[in-house]
mmCIF file of C-alpha atoms in Angstrom:
data_model
loop_
_atom_site.group_PDB
_atom_site.id
_atom_site.type_symbol
_atom_site.label_atom_id
_atom_site.label_comp_id
_atom_site.label_asym_id
_atom_site.label_seq_id
_atom_site.Cartn_x
_atom_site.Cartn_y
_atom_site.Cartn_z
ATOM 1 C CA LEU C 24 101.419 128.019 92.194
ATOM 2 C CA LEU C 25 102.872 127.872 95.711
ATOM 3 C CA ALA C 26 100.380 126.980 98.454
ATOM 4 C CA GLU C 27 102.147 127.645 101.757
ATOM 5 C CA ASP C 28 100.936 129.394 104.912
ATOM 6 C CA ASN C 29 104.334 130.057 106.507
ATOM 7 C CA ILE C 30 105.912 133.317 105.303
ATOM 8 C CA THR C 31 109.476 132.102 105.868
ATOM 9 C CA ASN C 32 108.810 128.937 103.863
ATOM 10 C CA GLN C 33 107.204 131.062 101.132
ATOM 11 C CA GLN C 34 110.336 133.211 100.873
ATOM 12 C CA VAL C 35 112.672 130.202 100.824
ATOM 13 C CA ALA C 36 110.664 128.480 98.077
ATOM 14 C CA LEU C 37 110.372 131.679 96.019
ATOM 15 C CA GLY C 38 114.119 132.254 96.322
ATOM 16 C CA ILE C 39 114.869 128.748 95.065
ATOM 17 C CA LEU C 40 112.357 129.104 92.231
ATOM 18 C CA LYS C 41 113.891 132.444 91.214
ATOM 19 C CA ARG C 42 117.380 130.907 91.091
ATOM 20 C CA LEU C 43 115.927 128.201 88.857
ATOM 21 C CA GLY C 44 114.526 130.876 86.537
ATOM 22 C CA LEU C 45 110.912 130.276 87.597
ATOM 23 C CA ARG C 46 108.226 132.393 89.219
ATOM 24 C CA ALA C 47 105.174 131.531 91.270
ATOM 25 C CA ASP C 48 102.026 133.038 92.675
ATOM 26 C CA ILE C 49 101.494 132.413 96.401
ATOM 27 C CA VAL C 50 98.358 131.404 98.265
ATOM 28 C CA ALA C 51 98.147 130.782 102.007
ATOM 29 C CA ASN C 52 95.828 127.764 102.192
ATOM 30 C CA GLY C 53 94.187 124.989 100.221
ATOM 31 C CA ALA C 54 90.942 126.877 99.606
ATOM 32 C CA GLU C 55 92.891 129.725 98.011
ATOM 33 C CA ALA C 56 94.834 127.203 95.925
ATOM 34 C CA VAL C 57 91.644 125.623 94.581
ATOM 35 C CA HIS C 58 90.213 129.065 93.793
ATOM 36 C CA ALA C 59 93.421 130.158 92.028
ATOM 37 C CA LEU C 60 93.385 126.995 89.907
ATOM 38 C CA GLU C 61 89.755 127.655 88.965
ATOM 39 C CA THR C 62 90.656 131.074 87.595
ATOM 40 C CA LEU C 63 94.198 130.869 86.166
ATOM 41 C CA PRO C 64 96.155 128.204 84.285
ATOM 42 C CA TYR C 65 99.259 127.017 86.136
ATOM 43 C CA ASP C 66 101.892 124.452 85.166
ATOM 44 C CA LEU C 67 102.312 122.911 88.613
ATOM 45 C CA VAL C 68 101.320 123.281 92.280
ATOM 46 C CA LEU C 69 103.736 123.127 95.207
ATOM 47 C CA MET C 70 101.334 122.236 98.013
ATOM 48 C CA ASP C 71 102.073 122.410 101.718
ATOM 49 C CA VAL C 72 100.239 119.597 103.479
ATOM 50 C CA GLN C 73 99.377 121.339 106.781
ATOM 51 C CA MET C 74 97.608 124.677 106.277
ATOM 52 C CA PRO C 75 94.712 126.460 107.978
ATOM 53 C CA GLU C 76 91.195 126.526 106.551
ATOM 54 C CA MET C 77 91.838 123.679 104.078
ATOM 55 C CA ASP C 78 94.904 121.440 104.188
ATOM 56 C CA GLY C 79 96.853 120.340 101.129
ATOM 57 C CA LEU C 80 95.405 116.824 101.123
ATOM 58 C CA GLU C 81 91.799 118.066 100.944
ATOM 59 C CA ALA C 82 92.746 120.741 98.398
ATOM 60 C CA THR C 83 94.321 118.084 96.183
ATOM 61 C CA ARG C 84 91.238 115.867 96.471
ATOM 62 C CA ARG C 85 89.104 118.814 95.333
ATOM 63 C CA ILE C 86 91.470 119.630 92.450
ATOM 64 C CA ARG C 87 91.263 116.008 91.287
ATOM 65 C CA SER C 88 87.469 115.797 91.643
ATOM 66 C CA PRO C 89 85.622 115.829 88.314
ATOM 67 C CA ARG C 90 82.967 117.915 90.102
ATOM 68 C CA SER C 91 85.384 120.768 90.846
ATOM 69 C CA ALA C 92 85.563 123.896 88.697
ATOM 70 C CA VAL C 93 89.322 123.424 88.231
ATOM 71 C CA PRO C 94 89.804 123.026 84.456
ATOM 72 C CA ASN C 95 92.972 120.886 84.705
ATOM 73 C CA HIS C 96 92.286 118.036 87.135
ATOM 74 C CA ARG C 97 95.624 116.425 86.218
ATOM 75 C CA ILE C 98 97.870 119.399 87.048
ATOM 76 C CA PRO C 99 100.981 118.099 88.820
ATOM 77 C CA VAL C 100 100.648 118.624 92.580
ATOM 78 C CA ILE C 101 103.857 118.280 94.577
ATOM 79 C CA ALA C 102 103.588 117.912 98.349
ATOM 80 C CA MET C 103 105.959 120.062 100.384
ATOM 81 C CA THR C 104 105.873 118.897 103.954
ATOM 82 C CA ALA C 105 107.860 118.533 107.139
ATOM 83 C CA HIS C 106 105.975 115.276 107.697
ATOM 84 C CA THR C 107 108.503 112.579 106.893
ATOM 85 C CA MET C 108 107.152 109.781 109.027
ATOM 86 C CA THR C 109 106.441 106.352 107.626
ATOM 87 C CA GLY C 110 103.217 106.534 105.637
ATOM 88 C CA ASP C 111 103.245 110.308 105.046
ATOM 89 C CA ARG C 112 104.394 109.988 101.430
ATOM 90 C CA GLU C 113 101.683 107.385 100.812
ATOM 91 C CA ARG C 114 99.005 109.645 102.363
ATOM 92 C CA CYS C 115 100.040 112.407 99.969
ATOM 93 C CA LEU C 116 99.981 110.102 96.956
ATOM 94 C CA ASP C 117 96.662 108.575 98.047
ATOM 95 C CA ALA C 118 95.158 112.087 98.160
ATOM 96 C CA GLY C 119 96.117 112.526 94.500
ATOM 97 C CA MET C 120 99.455 114.308 94.828
ATOM 98 C CA ASP C 121 102.018 113.362 92.205
ATOM 99 C CA ASP C 122 105.242 113.676 94.175
ATOM 100 C CA TYR C 123 106.702 114.684 97.511
ATOM 101 C CA VAL C 124 109.483 117.005 98.711
ATOM 102 C CA SER C 125 110.367 117.112 102.394
ATOM 103 C CA LYS C 126 111.064 120.325 104.305
ATOM 104 C CA PRO C 127 113.353 122.003 104.734
ATOM 105 C CA VAL C 128 113.315 122.134 100.934
ATOM 106 C CA THR C 129 116.728 122.176 99.297
ATOM 107 C CA PRO C 130 117.449 123.727 95.891
ATOM 108 C CA GLN C 131 118.636 120.348 94.596
ATOM 109 C CA ALA C 132 115.544 118.422 95.730
ATOM 110 C CA LEU C 133 113.134 121.074 94.450
ATOM 111 C CA GLY C 134 115.022 121.379 91.169
ATOM 112 C CA GLU C 135 114.878 117.628 90.592
ATOM 113 C CA VAL C 136 111.148 117.364 91.240
ATOM 114 C CA LEU C 137 110.391 120.409 89.086
ATOM 115 C CA GLN C 138 112.482 119.049 86.224
ATOM 116 C CA LYS C 139 110.512 115.814 86.457
ATOM 117 C CA TRP C 140 107.046 117.433 86.435
ATOM 118 C CA LEU C 141 107.221 120.774 84.650
ATOM 119 C CA PRO C 142 106.605 120.855 80.914
ATOM 120 C CA ALA C 143 109.847 121.080 78.937
ATOM 121 C CA PRO C 144 110.541 124.549 77.583
ATOM 122 C CA ASP C 145 110.065 124.881 73.841
ATOM 123 C CA ALA C 146 113.247 124.056 71.982
ATOM 124 C CA LYS C 147 114.588 127.157 70.277
ATOM 125 C CA ALA C 148 116.026 126.856 66.785
ATOM 126 C CA ALA C 149 119.678 127.878 66.594
#
């Protein structure tokens, strides 16, 4: 699931994901992300930090809350943010995010974080 309000950033991320052989649904804010996670199973969330209506930090707190209707409270949530100041990574992790990728996102950085957090594909017998 890609939670990103900027259309250009959505297209860049989707292009990188496609080249990596992955696909994603897109939502434009944290409230939509929480709702999507309540209704569909996803493997991972790429979460922009600054979005209208509900930011990525609050959305992650709600996803992690045992009181939320999200079935998988431990889904990997990866921050995608232009905020690279001292303390920004810690704020993301403190909110319950699992990892952090700075914008502009590069194929290499996104690929590395996805490899770390996505479930391994089933091994196929030869």
